[in-house]
Amino acid sequence: MRFHQVKELVTWAADLHRQLADQYQRLADQASNERQKMALAYLVQRETKQSQELASYLAESGDHAAVLETWFDDPADFPHAPVLGRLPERLDGGEVQDVLATALATHRTLQDLYEHRAERAGAGHEEEFFTSLAAEHQAEVRRIVRDLQRLEAY
């Protein structure tokens, strides 16, 4: 579909975070390594939080209501984040570096999408909204890397 509303993109992103949380939980349930379980549980928590934060934008009727109703023209549909398909079905042995790499790639994909929407925004409030989402995502990537590196150090 060529035309979208901002709320459709936010709904899509919230659902993507929920799907990631579900996949990380399945991996955590199967993991035999305690460090893997801890890292995956952490990623489940972070993805769930991000999904809930995006969903809260959709539920509120105040600050973001106008920008969520904004239409934009983009001939491409939202990316389906092929990195989701690269998550392993199970973790045999090793550490969580592959899962971390996939998580970071997914977050960078979303950050790029938000930055792209900010650059192509038709109104100031839309640009501010997507610039803010991109900045929040960048901070989230830093947080995930920092916290999982701490876990690896122990």
Tab-separated table of C-alpha atoms in Angstrom:
chain	number	residue	atom	x	y	z
A	1	MET	CA	0.000	0.000	0.000
A	2	ARG	CA	1.369	3.391	-0.940
A	3	PHE	CA	-0.250	5.630	1.691
A	4	HIS	CA	0.043	5.031	5.415
A	5	GLN	CA	-0.795	6.760	8.639
A	6	VAL	CA	1.862	7.217	11.277
A	7	LYS	CA	-0.215	5.099	13.660
A	8	GLU	CA	0.081	2.142	11.253
A	9	LEU	CA	3.864	2.327	11.408
A	10	VAL	CA	3.786	2.619	15.210
A	11	THR	CA	1.421	-0.379	15.421
A	12	TRP	CA	3.742	-2.360	13.140
A	13	ALA	CA	6.802	-1.474	15.251
A	14	ALA	CA	5.028	-2.365	18.517
A	15	ASP	CA	4.062	-5.724	17.028
A	16	LEU	CA	7.631	-6.314	15.843
A	17	HIS	CA	8.928	-5.765	19.387
A	18	ARG	CA	6.269	-8.157	20.718
A	19	GLN	CA	7.299	-10.810	18.169
A	20	LEU	CA	10.933	-10.420	19.177
A	21	ALA	CA	10.023	-10.780	22.858
A	22	ASP	CA	8.109	-13.977	22.050
A	23	GLN	CA	11.037	-15.425	20.080
A	24	TYR	CA	13.544	-14.533	22.794
A	25	GLN	CA	11.271	-16.158	25.384
A	26	ARG	CA	11.106	-19.385	23.351
A	27	LEU	CA	14.898	-19.392	23.116
A	28	ALA	CA	15.233	-18.702	26.845
A	29	ASP	CA	12.885	-21.572	27.662
A	30	GLN	CA	15.116	-23.944	25.675
A	31	ALA	CA	18.515	-22.584	26.721
A	32	SER	CA	20.638	-24.840	28.896
A	33	ASN	CA	23.304	-22.222	29.638
A	34	GLU	CA	22.411	-19.965	32.600
A	35	ARG	CA	24.136	-16.952	31.041
A	36	GLN	CA	22.096	-17.405	27.868
A	37	LYS	CA	18.889	-17.599	29.888
A	38	MET	CA	19.753	-14.385	31.714
A	39	ALA	CA	20.642	-12.525	28.500
A	40	LEU	CA	17.519	-13.702	26.728
A	41	ALA	CA	15.313	-12.859	29.715
A	42	TYR	CA	16.832	-9.379	29.634
A	43	LEU	CA	16.045	-9.044	25.909
A	44	VAL	CA	12.459	-10.235	26.532
A	45	GLN	CA	12.077	-7.523	29.155
A	46	ARG	CA	13.514	-4.793	26.901
A	47	GLU	CA	11.420	-5.784	23.864
A	48	THR	CA	8.242	-6.006	25.952
A	49	LYS	CA	8.931	-2.557	27.377
A	50	GLN	CA	9.444	-1.069	23.924
A	51	SER	CA	6.265	-2.692	22.620
A	52	GLN	CA	4.305	-1.305	25.562
A	53	GLU	CA	5.761	2.177	25.145
A	54	LEU	CA	4.777	2.280	21.476
A	55	ALA	CA	1.322	0.911	22.295
A	56	SER	CA	0.907	3.670	24.885
A	57	TYR	CA	1.338	6.262	22.126
A	58	LEU	CA	-1.589	4.658	20.322
A	59	ALA	CA	-3.762	4.581	23.450
A	60	GLU	CA	-3.276	8.202	24.483
A	61	SER	CA	-5.553	10.905	23.216
A	62	GLY	CA	-3.247	13.823	23.952
A	63	ASP	CA	0.161	14.861	22.719
A	64	HIS	CA	0.677	12.395	19.897
A	65	ALA	CA	-2.901	12.071	18.615
A	66	ALA	CA	-2.420	14.554	15.774
A	67	VAL	CA	0.842	13.077	14.514
A	68	LEU	CA	-0.541	9.520	14.687
A	69	GLU	CA	-3.351	10.514	12.318
A	70	THR	CA	-0.918	12.047	9.805
A	71	TRP	CA	-0.764	10.384	6.389
A	72	PHE	CA	2.457	9.876	4.470
A	73	ASP	CA	3.242	8.692	0.986
A	74	ASP	CA	5.756	5.889	0.710
A	75	PRO	CA	5.645	3.417	-2.180
A	76	ALA	CA	7.293	0.718	-0.078
A	77	ASP	CA	5.554	-1.182	2.662
A	78	PHE	CA	7.184	-1.310	6.048
A	79	PRO	CA	10.161	-3.643	6.042
A	80	HIS	CA	9.393	-7.074	7.422
A	81	ALA	CA	12.737	-7.136	9.220
A	82	PRO	CA	14.262	-10.272	7.701
A	83	VAL	CA	16.582	-10.453	10.685
A	84	LEU	CA	13.683	-12.027	12.586
A	85	GLY	CA	14.112	-15.076	10.409
A	86	ARG	CA	17.783	-15.254	11.339
A	87	LEU	CA	17.098	-15.840	15.013
A	88	PRO	CA	18.198	-19.385	15.717
A	89	GLU	CA	15.548	-21.939	16.590
A	90	ARG	CA	17.673	-23.029	19.527
A	91	LEU	CA	20.988	-22.213	21.106
A	92	ASP	CA	23.406	-25.092	21.364
A	93	GLY	CA	26.191	-24.336	23.775
A	94	GLY	CA	27.903	-21.008	23.051
A	95	GLU	CA	27.123	-17.572	24.289
A	96	VAL	CA	24.474	-15.138	23.114
A	97	GLN	CA	26.559	-13.244	20.550
A	98	ASP	CA	24.437	-14.394	17.581
A	99	VAL	CA	21.219	-13.374	19.307
A	100	LEU	CA	22.772	-10.058	20.345
A	101	ALA	CA	23.915	-9.408	16.776
A	102	THR	CA	20.393	-10.112	15.507
A	103	ALA	CA	18.854	-7.871	18.169
A	104	LEU	CA	21.202	-5.041	17.253
A	105	ALA	CA	20.526	-5.465	13.533
A	106	THR	CA	16.785	-5.336	14.174
A	107	HIS	CA	17.100	-2.217	16.288
A	108	ARG	CA	19.282	-0.530	13.683
A	109	THR	CA	16.700	-1.373	11.020
A	110	LEU	CA	14.009	0.324	13.099
A	111	GLN	CA	16.241	3.288	13.874
A	112	ASP	CA	16.962	3.711	10.148
A	113	LEU	CA	13.239	3.539	9.409
A	114	TYR	CA	12.478	6.235	11.995
A	115	GLU	CA	15.290	8.449	10.676
A	116	HIS	CA	14.022	7.961	7.113
A	117	ARG	CA	10.506	8.976	8.166
A	118	ALA	CA	11.890	12.045	9.989
A	119	GLU	CA	13.776	13.113	6.851
A	120	ARG	CA	10.680	12.680	4.670
A	121	ALA	CA	8.238	14.196	7.152
A	122	GLY	CA	5.727	16.595	5.722
A	123	ALA	CA	5.102	18.484	8.953
A	124	GLY	CA	7.219	19.627	11.878
A	125	HIS	CA	5.344	17.564	14.463
A	126	GLU	CA	5.859	14.406	12.366
A	127	GLU	CA	9.589	15.098	12.031
A	128	GLU	CA	9.904	15.700	15.781
A	129	PHE	CA	8.017	12.487	16.551
A	130	PHE	CA	10.230	10.295	14.378
A	131	THR	CA	13.426	12.075	15.421
A	132	SER	CA	12.472	11.349	19.016
A	133	LEU	CA	11.750	7.672	18.244
A	134	ALA	CA	15.116	7.352	16.476
A	135	ALA	CA	16.947	8.905	19.424
A	136	GLU	CA	15.133	6.617	21.883
A	137	HIS	CA	16.066	3.636	19.764
A	138	GLN	CA	19.698	4.675	19.627
A	139	ALA	CA	19.732	4.949	23.423
A	140	GLU	CA	18.106	1.507	23.675
A	141	VAL	CA	20.805	-0.043	21.484
A	142	ARG	CA	23.505	1.469	23.700
A	143	ARG	CA	21.728	0.170	26.809
A	144	ILE	CA	21.396	-3.368	25.419
A	145	VAL	CA	25.043	-3.511	24.351
A	146	ARG	CA	26.259	-2.136	27.689
A	147	ASP	CA	24.134	-4.468	29.792
A	148	LEU	CA	24.889	-7.609	27.799
A	149	GLN	CA	28.602	-6.817	27.811
A	150	ARG	CA	28.404	-6.577	31.589
A	151	LEU	CA	26.756	-9.987	31.672
A	152	GLU	CA	29.488	-11.447	29.453
A	153	ALA	CA	32.151	-10.029	31.765
A	154	TYR	CA	30.850	-12.011	34.740
